[in-house]
Amino acid sequence: MSISRLRTHVKITWCPGCGNFAIMNAFIRAILELEFKIKDIVVITGIGCHGRLHEYLRLNSFHTIHGRVLPLAIGIKLANKDLLVIGFSGDGDAYAIGINHFIHAARRNVDIKYIVHNNMVFGLTRGQVSPTSPLGLKTKSTPEGNFVRPINPIALALIAGATFVARGFTGDIEHLTTVLKQALLHRGFAFIDILQPCVTFYNTLPMLRRKVYKLEESGHDISNFDEAMDRALESDKIPIGVFYKVRRPTFEEQIPQLKGKPMSFRDIEMERVLKFVGKLV
Amino acid sequence: MSISRLRTHVKITWCPGCGNFAIMNAFIRAILELEFKIKDIVVITGIGCHGRLHEYLRLNSFHTIHGRVLPLAIGIKLANKDLLVIGFSGDGDAYAIGINHFIHAARRNVDIKYIVHNNMVFGLTRGQVSPTSPLGLKTKSTPEGNFVRPINPIALALIAGATFVARGFTGDIEHLTTVLKQALLHRGFAFIDILQPCVTFYNTLPMLRRKVYKLEESGHDISNFDEAMDRALESDKIPIGVFYKVRRPTFEEQIPQLKGKPMSFRDIEMERVLKFVGKLV
Amino acid sequence: MKRKYSEVKTILIGGQAGMGILLSGRVLAKFFGRMGLYTFLHTEYPSLIRGGHNFCILTVGNRKVYSQRLYADTLIALDKTTLEKHLWRLKHNCLLIIDKKIEGDLVKRDKFKIVELPLDELLARKKLPLITKNMVMLGSLVAILGYGIDTMIDVVSSVFKTKYKTENIEATKLGYEYTLKNFKHLQETFIDRGVEKKIIITSGNEAIAIGAVLGGMKIYTAYPITPASPLLHLLAAHQRELDIVVVQAEDEIAAINIAIGAWYAGARAITATSGPGFSLMCESIGLAGLTETPLVVILAQRQGPSTGLPTYTSQSDLKLALQASHGEFPKIVIAPGDIEESLVLTSTALDLAERYQVPVIVLVDRYIVESYKAIDFPNITPLFERHYVVEERDVIFKRYAITESGISPFAIPGMGNALVKVNSLEHDEYGFFVEEEKAVESMIEKRLRKMSTIYRDLGESDIAAKTYGNGREVIVSWGSTKGPILEAMNILESKGLKMKYLQVILLAPFPKDKIRRLLRGCERVLVVENNATGQFANLLKEYLDAEIISLLKYNGRPFYPEEIAERVEEVVRK
Amino acid sequence: MKRKYSEVKTILIGGQAGMGILLSGRVLAKFFGRMGLYTFLHTEYPSLIRGGHNFCILTVGNRKVYSQRLYADTLIALDKTTLEKHLWRLKHNCLLIIDKKIEGDLVKRDKFKIVELPLDELLARKKLPLITKNMVMLGSLVAILGYGIDTMIDVVSSVFKTKYKTENIEATKLGYEYTLKNFKHLQETFIDRGVEKKIIITSGNEAIAIGAVLGGMKIYTAYPITPASPLLHLLAAHQRELDIVVVQAEDEIAAINIAIGAWYAGARAITATSGPGFSLMCESIGLAGLTETPLVVILAQRQGPSTGLPTYTSQSDLKLALQASHGEFPKIVIAPGDIEESLVLTSTALDLAERYQVPVIVLVDRYIVESYKAIDFPNITPLFERHYVVEERDVIFKRYAITESGISPFAIPGMGNALVKVNSLEHDEYGFFVEEEKAVESMIEKRLRKMSTIYRDLGESDIAAKTYGNGREVIVSWGSTKGPILEAMNILESKGLKMKYLQVILLAPFPKDKIRRLLRGCERVLVVENNATGQFANLLKEYLDAEIISLLKYNGRPFYPEEIAERVEEVVRK
Ligand SMILES: Cc1ncc(C[n+]2csc(CCOP(=O)(O)OP(=O)(O)O)c2C)c(N)n1
Ligand SMILES: Cc1ncc(C[n+]2csc(CCOP(=O)(O)OP(=O)(O)O)c2C)c(N)n1
Ligand code: SF4
Ligand code: SF4
Ligand SMILES: [Mg+2]
Ligand SMILES: [Mg+2]
């Protein structure tokens, strides 16, 4: 299958040079290479430039309201655990309005994938400060420079209990594709923060190119939590790749009722209800 | 001044033996010992058993809706930076519905104090699982035992950028008072997670007594972030005391307009407005 | 068997929180149920864990009992406060079962029949824990009413599964025997046995749980909040046997979005909350509306605004339910009037949500969900017809096909090969974003046409509105005021005043034609509601020419039938 | 100076996003302002960052211009799409300024006056960047209209502070000179100079900013959202000079709670948002309501529901604004009708909020906040009377003292020695939790009495409603439809049809008596609003006996005066 098999007819409206292109392409490649069953994939996107992705993907999709990608994804997965459920957010979507769901989804270890387009700025609303904007960044809402310390999504995910934590970079599609593939194959909550430039409001590409290095080329042990945390807290250089991966029972695996047919397709068993009502006599 | 000076006439309705008593008493002692100006203290409480605290304190207070203690506290502090602003939450209030505000308040380093009554359960709503409930805990909403990993508030606060991070324990009022005093004297966002039993729904007291030890008695360096993080991630023993303390410019200190009189008491300067309107010609 | 119609007796039980007051009420209701008597149990407690005054009013009858009554035939007082607070409720010659410790100044001994139990002494003697005091009193009551103790022991054993089971049984026996020994002279004959039918005692929350499962709910997700959380506890406790999944979310916004996700993926889901949580859900209700994703939200009202009075009832969220979220989209709002209807309409809500692909809000309140009522063993038939289609072609599904009814075929991702695209932005038939004027208009019009379709389908149905009784004077109400109104009609009828009562169930789309028809020729109506601004009366005003007299109550307490009857008499007289 | 009344000309500028279309409109408006002409600038752009068609319509006149017009006298087309999309708007003999690259099939050359500019060539020759194309065209227009270039250069320099300043000036000159040289024969005389007054060009957002500061706003906090975010940008950029603090919150719930905290501590604060954010704020609006904390929320409506059409206008959030939050509490909802009123009423809102200690919702919309209008230099007087008291005694302040007006004295913590206790639970006069029936009732009644007090104070005032013109036929509207209606009245008057227009500003408490009085004897009214269900018309229906004819528009676009005039003529004729 070629990439176009997964594209709709819809014209892309991202700014030329935007990092979203790389994310889309790497994602399509990962899906194709892993030969997932197309009809069983569901993509959820939040509101933001990143959110338009769903328009371009010939996949089941739900373009939801700002900040609520994760609870929606959890609902989908609980309804039908046979679906491959992938959420996409922007850094505003994920870490400003939506950070509570992020922490809680990570600790639950629901088997969903979460991909954050981190351009360190609010794109669609035309350039305000975001929780990942670096100190000093001048934006429309911080004209004298941001003075609030950026959050560290990788470290937060680790602390929150995510079982797969990675960072991607749109400047290296090959690498990004590999990371995405690993995430898609992980069983449990898989989180990837992808550093992408917003060429219109904050072009991080040159800075990122200078700073990134690959974890897998630096002898990093992805099964070691402490090491993952140390890397997450690095600030001069920016490691990309998988920080941490561990297999823990997923949320669904711990709910006995979920064994068997997906909830969506089950019928009602009358004896069960009768038994329940019987107790009220 | 005696403790009763800071008590209202309102009868306390907490269950006998509840940890909230210790928190209230330690807090009152801390306030009295530090000789703060009573009229300049504002206490904010969220919804939960802990929230009734405001009824018992003869202090300015705002008993607000569930989960929103921190933004309210920030608003108060910005309006009048001369107030000592102290927020109280429960673990549900702070870490379930309110965790986004927690992360963002910590990174902003607003000069407010945040005290969480962590009884690892939802008390007022009669015993459901909370984000800090341990694995296996049977509650009304997890009758077969909680299987979602608890969050680690101390580690989250550290990662989020809080400049004062501590843990208290209601089983040791002396120690709790000392910790509270340090928090109240800290300039910036001071966070204390206080382990308290809920004698009605989850009595943690025996377990806690067994596990706690004091950081200050174990050679802990509160200026060392990495060390703080290591201690935060301990699981067999439970360290109490101050994990981390650093002085960084507060949010307010970085806003030049806030210098001088509190915003609440300022007038309008007409020339400023005229100048602004003049630009629209 | 001789049966006096409408014989009801009222028992009030009160004490401090933690004394097992509410539980005593339920035990007693179960007991009477086994004896073939119907009951209604109203409870009241403050928003505290310990301390504070709790009480419950159990009204018993040999026909269905629709609400508690204002005045008591029997008072079981575990503390002095109970006696002080409720003295005004006690009928002449009322039976008092009290702890001997209670100082008696308050009680004019000649006015009442008094059973004083030396509780501490009795329990100490048998080495029983103090928390079984309430059971001693229930045993005592059983003795006074002339019943045998066996059924009561049965009930007690069924309620206390493990913890303190034997202690509670012992305590019950203790009270029974002590009373037989010392107060046999006070024995009275109680209401004759009623029916032979199988009676169940259920709270509104339990009824909703049954209705939810019968309607095919597979996922329940909520954030705890009074008075909706008992539903969470119940469903969590029984999730395995009911074959459902229960998730406690991190907040109400997460809860409702989990539910929306589940519906999108084909599983019926419900979330329940009360005012504060519902306010938080507004944005997401609009998401369901625009994306035409089915959704059921149960709003159990309590006294607001804001945190307000968390444990007290109210009907003050009607207007918000009708306009929850910015923008305009079709939705259904239904208000069951009692526990039986809560069961049926929860099933119905699930069906309607999927049929019309709209959010359905089920408006109940603290008074419905936390009251207990004896009802006949319900008709357990599932309402579980699915309304989706399966498209096997590998195409992008026309999820928003423009149709005359406004209803587009509903497909589920993963079923069939077609892809299902859903969009919170305005969209074309396939779910792609559009901004062009004509395209926008036609999608908005399609969506709003559903409202007419729903109106056409339901506006004249039994779900829309029902009448009871017949008479020149008319009462109109919605929701939980139904019970007290029906009881008030009983009271009035016994005084020779026949009433007609119109219960409106469907609040959106508003069944204006049916209401107009049912009230034709009627010059004035009394509208009864539990709020301060007459929200429903104002709604009615738009469609009705009759004079509207509002009877409002807004102190967090439900109406008592006596209050309504009194007001009706006032109105009629003037 | 000779002056023809009501001479207006309309210029449409279109091109792709990123071509500086909207900016061109503003530059031109400023230019005309300096020439003593009034303008109204309407803009339209899709919810995208790049690509997609942007356009703006600038209507110019020598008297105040209240809205854009439907048909254009001049078209400036930077791309072909502009020509295709707007051909229908072009008047006969319309002036076309187009990029020479655009293929001319579409344009019937004899119908129009055409200025073709070889933009790429011209710019390349001068080594100017392509993003200055728009300025070449503006220069060209200035030449055709027979103006000198100096004022335009002035305006351009003032708009481009640093970046590309000289390039833009050069480009403007280039267009001016090229046109003078090649198209002097097309020169036309434009509208005569209007006034000598000082005119400012302001958007609704700018007007709100001015009003906010004049009303004493000290803290502005918001989460970015279209179309409210320009207000955030503006206030952030000027926070130091305006002596205010601007905080971008982590979400709308944080924003509104920061505002509530600020008000509690005595600083006036505002948050602004649009539908999705407002829906999220509902719970907190109830918090302000119950705790009687003043609050001002600006709701800039856009087309919903849900994410909907983020960059398009709507008036569909009225009902939510009226019932934002569960429960019942007094609130004020005011809807400015235009940019001038947005300024004044924002100040007023701050004053009313503190005076009555209620949440005040200022309902504007995308059409008001993102349109630009030439207005006379406003009367810059602050509305900054404080309404709090200072209690020096060391007591717990009776923050909720029961008063006849319902308004309790307002104190601020830290001012004076009294302690101020505020409670989201129902409370007594001191702010302590109460559940007792009588106490609850009297506090609810006290709060609701404020609604009557506000009604008494404002119901007959100018803030309630205003009328314009006089005639048998009546139009009623609220909010931003005012502009197009006033223009429609001009059109109709020129055809001999005089209209009366009633603008309702206060939506809660609804000024029913004033409206009834102003519409006495009127048999039918045309209600104009930007939504699909006639939310305001339904409200009016409750209070008015006249026949209501609704003119609705719900495709995200504002009304054009021509559409309204046409509908009026239809109604009158039939
Ligand atoms: C409740 C709500 N608040 C605000 C918005 C406005 N909004 C749309 S996208 C966005 C943030 C965009 O930033 P990010 O998530 O980083 O996405 P990007 O555009 O950078 O990809 C905001 C605040 C909204 N749609 N809904
Ligand atoms: C929006 C909203 N959701 C839910 C509730 C119900 N509620 C009240 S307190 C509480 C949690 C209590 O737990 P915690 O914060 O740990 O406080 P505790 O009672 O244990 O001190 C909840 C869910 C509410 N008041 N508001
Ligand atoms: S604004 Fe930034 S994030 Fe959005 S499409 Fe353009 S470059 Fe990409
Ligand atoms: S329920 Fe628990 S937290 Fe609440 S008062 Fe009782 S012991 Fe304390
Ligand atoms: Mg971003
Ligand atoms: Mg707790």
Short mmCIF file of C-alpha atoms in Angstrom, two decimals, chain A:
data_model
loop_
_atom_site.label_atom_id
_atom_site.label_comp_id
_atom_site.label_asym_id
_atom_site.label_seq_id
_atom_site.Cartn_x
_atom_site.Cartn_y
_atom_site.Cartn_z
CA MET A 1 0.00 0.00 0.00
CA SER A 2 1.22 3.45 -0.77
CA ILE A 3 1.00 6.53 1.35
CA SER A 4 -1.81 7.89 -0.80
CA ARG A 5 -3.96 4.95 0.25
CA LEU A 6 -4.17 6.58 3.66
CA ARG A 7 -4.76 10.12 2.44
CA THR A 8 -8.12 11.71 1.81
CA HIS A 9 -8.78 14.14 -1.01
CA VAL A 10 -8.62 17.07 1.41
CA LYS A 11 -6.06 19.75 0.61
CA ILE A 12 -3.56 20.31 3.37
CA THR A 13 -3.65 23.79 4.85
CA TRP A 14 -0.64 23.67 7.15
CA CYS A 15 1.95 26.32 6.47
CA PRO A 16 4.64 25.11 4.07
CA GLY A 17 7.50 23.80 6.18
CA CYS A 18 5.34 23.04 9.20
CA GLY A 19 6.45 20.08 11.28
CA ASN A 20 2.99 18.57 11.06
CA PHE A 21 3.82 17.22 7.61
CA ALA A 22 6.61 15.10 8.94
CA ILE A 23 4.44 13.75 11.73
CA MET A 24 1.71 12.81 9.31
CA ASN A 25 4.07 11.14 6.91
CA ALA A 26 5.95 9.23 9.56
CA PHE A 27 2.67 8.11 11.06
CA ILE A 28 1.31 6.87 7.74
CA ARG A 29 4.54 5.01 7.08
CA ALA A 30 4.48 3.41 10.48
CA ILE A 31 0.89 2.27 10.03
CA LEU A 32 1.61 0.87 6.59
CA GLU A 33 4.81 -0.86 7.57
CA LEU A 34 3.20 -2.51 10.55
CA GLU A 35 0.32 -3.66 8.34
CA PHE A 36 -2.42 -2.81 10.77
CA LYS A 37 -5.97 -3.51 9.70
CA ILE A 38 -7.12 -0.11 8.52
CA LYS A 39 -10.73 -0.42 9.59
CA ASP A 40 -9.68 -1.13 13.16
CA ILE A 41 -7.67 2.04 13.61
CA VAL A 42 -9.24 5.08 15.22
CA VAL A 43 -7.52 8.43 15.30
CA ILE A 44 -8.58 11.17 17.69
CA THR A 45 -7.31 14.71 17.31
CA GLY A 46 -7.71 17.78 19.48
CA ILE A 47 -8.19 21.39 18.50
CA GLY A 48 -5.11 23.14 17.14
CA CYS A 49 -3.17 23.08 13.90
CA HIS A 50 -2.27 19.47 14.64
CA GLY A 51 -5.95 18.67 14.90
CA ARG A 52 -6.53 19.03 11.18
CA LEU A 53 -4.53 15.86 10.69
CA HIS A 54 -7.71 13.80 10.85
CA GLU A 55 -8.99 15.53 7.71
CA TYR A 56 -6.06 14.22 5.77
CA LEU A 57 -6.11 10.64 7.02
CA ARG A 58 -8.31 8.06 5.40
CA LEU A 59 -8.99 6.45 8.78
CA ASN A 60 -11.74 6.35 11.34
CA SER A 61 -11.41 9.60 13.21
CA PHE A 62 -12.90 11.85 15.84
CA HIS A 63 -11.85 15.49 15.81
CA THR A 64 -12.86 16.41 19.32
CA ILE A 65 -12.94 19.53 21.46
CA HIS A 66 -9.87 21.20 22.86
CA GLY A 67 -8.03 19.23 25.53
CA ARG A 68 -10.23 16.14 25.71
CA VAL A 69 -8.50 13.70 23.38
CA LEU A 70 -7.55 11.28 26.12
CA PRO A 71 -10.86 10.64 27.89
CA LEU A 72 -12.46 10.21 24.49
CA ALA A 73 -9.76 7.71 23.53
CA ILE A 74 -10.28 5.81 26.76
CA GLY A 75 -14.01 5.60 26.13
CA ILE A 76 -13.39 4.23 22.66
CA LYS A 77 -10.94 1.64 23.89
CA LEU A 78 -13.23 0.45 26.68
CA ALA A 79 -16.10 0.13 24.25
CA ASN A 80 -14.06 -1.83 21.75
CA LYS A 81 -10.74 -3.09 22.96
CA ASP A 82 -9.96 -4.55 19.52
CA LEU A 83 -9.46 -1.10 18.06
CA LEU A 84 -6.05 0.50 17.77
CA VAL A 85 -6.72 3.86 19.39
CA ILE A 86 -4.35 6.74 18.73
CA GLY A 87 -4.74 10.23 20.12
CA PHE A 88 -3.03 13.32 18.69
CA SER A 89 -2.76 16.57 20.58
CA GLY A 90 -0.90 19.84 20.42
CA ASP A 91 1.18 21.04 23.33
CA GLY A 92 -1.60 23.40 24.32
CA ASP A 93 -4.21 20.70 23.96
CA ALA A 94 -2.15 18.19 25.94
CA TYR A 95 -0.31 20.24 28.53
CA ALA A 96 -2.39 23.37 29.13
CA ILE A 97 -6.10 22.61 29.20
CA GLY A 98 -5.61 18.85 29.04
CA ILE A 99 -2.80 18.04 31.44
CA ASN A 100 -5.05 16.49 34.07
CA HIS A 101 -6.23 13.87 31.60
CA PHE A 102 -2.62 13.27 30.59
CA ILE A 103 -1.50 12.47 34.13
CA HIS A 104 -4.52 10.29 34.78
CA ALA A 105 -4.40 8.41 31.48
CA ALA A 106 -0.75 7.64 32.07
CA ARG A 107 -1.36 6.17 35.50
CA ARG A 108 -4.26 4.08 34.26
CA ASN A 109 -2.10 2.52 31.56
CA VAL A 110 -4.99 2.23 29.14
CA ASP A 111 -3.73 0.66 25.91
CA ILE A 112 -3.85 3.79 23.80
CA LYS A 113 -1.15 5.73 21.99
CA TYR A 114 -0.72 9.44 22.59
CA ILE A 115 1.19 11.59 20.17
CA VAL A 116 1.78 15.22 21.02
CA HIS A 117 2.76 17.73 18.32
CA ASN A 118 4.93 19.89 20.52
CA ASN A 119 5.69 23.12 18.70
CA MET A 120 6.10 24.97 21.99
CA VAL A 121 3.47 27.49 21.02
CA PHE A 122 -0.26 27.78 20.37
CA GLY A 123 -0.40 27.63 16.58
CA LEU A 124 -4.01 27.75 15.50
CA THR A 125 -4.88 30.62 17.80
CA ARG A 126 -2.00 32.56 16.23
CA GLY A 127 0.92 32.40 18.49
CA GLN A 128 0.48 32.56 22.26
CA VAL A 129 2.74 31.11 24.90
CA SER A 130 2.34 27.40 25.64
CA PRO A 131 3.33 25.30 28.67
CA THR A 132 6.38 24.12 26.73
CA SER A 133 7.48 27.57 25.53
CA PRO A 134 11.01 28.24 26.74
CA LEU A 135 11.83 31.05 29.14
CA GLY A 136 12.13 34.37 27.38
CA LEU A 137 10.00 33.48 24.37
CA LYS A 138 8.15 36.51 23.09
CA THR A 139 4.65 35.64 21.97
CA LYS A 140 1.44 37.54 21.46
CA SER A 141 0.50 36.92 25.07
CA THR A 142 4.00 37.38 26.46
CA PRO A 143 5.27 40.39 24.55
CA GLU A 144 8.06 40.93 27.05
CA GLY A 145 9.09 37.31 27.07
CA ASN A 146 7.77 34.24 28.86
CA PHE A 147 8.92 34.03 32.47
CA VAL A 148 7.18 30.81 33.51
CA ARG A 149 9.31 27.69 33.46
CA PRO A 150 8.28 25.24 30.77
CA ILE A 151 6.98 21.87 31.83
CA ASN A 152 8.91 18.73 31.07
CA PRO A 153 6.43 16.36 29.43
CA ILE A 154 8.81 13.41 29.41
CA ALA A 155 9.55 13.64 33.11
CA LEU A 156 5.88 14.15 33.91
CA ALA A 157 4.91 11.08 31.91
CA LEU A 158 7.52 9.03 33.71
CA ILE A 159 6.38 10.18 37.12
CA ALA A 160 2.76 9.68 36.20
CA GLY A 161 3.46 6.05 35.34
CA ALA A 162 3.35 5.90 31.56
CA THR A 163 4.69 2.54 30.39
CA PHE A 164 6.16 3.84 27.13
CA VAL A 165 7.75 7.25 26.99
CA ALA A 166 9.51 8.65 23.94
CA ARG A 167 10.46 11.86 22.20
CA GLY A 168 10.40 12.34 18.45
CA PHE A 169 11.76 15.07 16.22
CA THR A 170 10.28 16.10 12.90
CA GLY A 171 13.72 16.91 11.58
CA ASP A 172 14.43 13.20 11.29
CA ILE A 173 11.54 11.34 9.71
CA GLU A 174 13.32 7.98 9.61
CA HIS A 175 13.95 8.07 13.29
CA LEU A 176 10.48 9.40 14.00
CA THR A 177 8.94 6.56 12.05
CA THR A 178 10.90 4.00 14.07
CA VAL A 179 9.84 5.57 17.34
CA LEU A 180 6.22 5.70 16.24
CA LYS A 181 6.33 2.06 15.25
CA GLN A 182 7.63 1.09 18.67
CA ALA A 183 4.89 3.11 20.31
CA LEU A 184 2.21 1.54 18.14
CA LEU A 185 3.44 -1.91 19.07
CA HIS A 186 3.58 -1.20 22.78
CA ARG A 187 0.83 -2.67 24.90
CA GLY A 188 -0.26 -0.01 27.34
CA PHE A 189 -0.21 3.76 27.44
CA ALA A 190 2.41 4.86 24.92
CA PHE A 191 3.37 8.51 24.92
CA ILE A 192 5.46 10.34 22.35
CA ASP A 193 6.22 14.02 22.58
CA ILE A 194 7.27 15.15 19.11
CA LEU A 195 9.33 18.29 18.78
CA GLN A 196 8.14 20.14 15.71
CA PRO A 197 8.77 23.63 14.44
CA CYS A 198 5.92 26.07 13.94
CA VAL A 199 7.46 27.96 11.05
CA THR A 200 4.98 30.78 11.41
CA PHE A 201 5.05 31.49 15.13
CA TYR A 202 8.12 29.80 16.50
CA ASN A 203 10.61 28.12 14.28
CA THR A 204 12.56 25.82 16.54
CA LEU A 205 14.15 23.82 13.76
CA PRO A 206 17.64 25.33 13.80
CA MET A 207 17.82 25.18 17.61
CA LEU A 208 16.56 21.61 17.66
CA ARG A 209 18.93 20.44 14.94
CA ARG A 210 21.75 21.73 17.03
CA LYS A 211 20.67 20.11 20.25
CA VAL A 212 19.11 16.73 19.54
CA TYR A 213 20.91 13.43 19.88
CA LYS A 214 19.61 9.89 19.73
CA LEU A 215 19.17 7.88 22.90
CA GLU A 216 19.71 4.58 21.15
CA GLU A 217 23.08 5.81 19.95
CA SER A 218 24.17 6.72 23.44
CA GLY A 219 23.84 3.41 25.21
CA HIS A 220 20.59 4.26 26.96
CA ASP A 221 18.81 1.41 28.72
CA ILE A 222 15.09 1.85 28.12
CA SER A 223 14.17 -0.52 30.91
CA ASN A 224 15.88 1.58 33.55
CA PHE A 225 13.54 4.13 35.11
CA ASP A 226 16.19 6.14 36.91
CA GLU A 227 18.28 6.44 33.81
CA ALA A 228 15.19 7.49 31.86
CA MET A 229 14.53 10.18 34.43
CA ASP A 230 18.09 11.46 34.27
CA ARG A 231 17.85 11.77 30.51
CA ALA A 232 14.47 13.43 30.78
CA LEU A 233 15.96 16.11 33.00
CA GLU A 234 18.86 16.90 30.63
CA SER A 235 18.72 20.46 29.44
CA ASP A 236 21.73 21.32 27.29
CA LYS A 237 21.23 18.54 24.83
CA ILE A 238 17.89 17.12 23.82
CA PRO A 239 17.70 13.35 23.68
CA ILE A 240 15.26 11.82 21.22
CA GLY A 241 14.06 8.24 20.99
CA VAL A 242 12.59 5.92 23.57
CA PHE A 243 13.28 6.89 27.19
CA TYR A 244 11.44 4.14 28.93
CA LYS A 245 9.42 1.07 28.21
CA VAL A 246 7.98 -1.42 30.62
CA ARG A 247 5.21 -3.98 30.34
CA ARG A 248 2.61 -3.65 33.04
CA PRO A 249 -0.95 -4.97 32.97
CA THR A 250 -3.12 -2.54 31.09
CA PHE A 251 -6.28 -1.02 32.51
CA GLU A 252 -8.39 -3.26 30.30
CA GLU A 253 -6.49 -6.38 31.27
CA GLN A 254 -7.40 -5.76 34.87
CA ILE A 255 -11.13 -5.58 34.24
CA PRO A 256 -12.39 -9.16 34.05
CA GLN A 257 -15.64 -8.12 32.35
CA LEU A 258 -13.67 -6.96 29.34
CA LYS A 259 -12.47 -10.43 28.43
CA GLY A 260 -14.14 -11.73 25.30
CA LYS A 261 -16.24 -9.83 22.81
CA PRO A 262 -15.91 -6.04 22.75
CA MET A 263 -18.50 -4.32 24.92
CA SER A 264 -19.91 -2.60 21.84
CA PHE A 265 -21.20 -5.82 20.42
CA ARG A 266 -22.55 -7.53 23.50
CA ASP A 267 -26.13 -8.29 24.25
CA ILE A 268 -27.97 -8.13 27.58
CA GLU A 269 -28.08 -11.26 29.68
CA MET A 270 -31.41 -11.27 31.42
CA GLU A 271 -30.58 -13.66 34.24
CA ARG A 272 -27.95 -11.26 35.44
CA VAL A 273 -30.42 -8.44 35.72
CA LEU A 274 -33.03 -10.60 37.37
CA LYS A 275 -30.53 -11.73 39.94
CA PHE A 276 -29.64 -8.14 40.71
CA VAL A 277 -33.26 -7.06 41.08
CA GLY A 278 -33.94 -10.11 43.23
CA LYS A 279 -31.65 -8.66 45.87
CA LEU A 280 -33.94 -5.70 46.37
CA VAL A 281 -36.82 -7.80 47.72
#
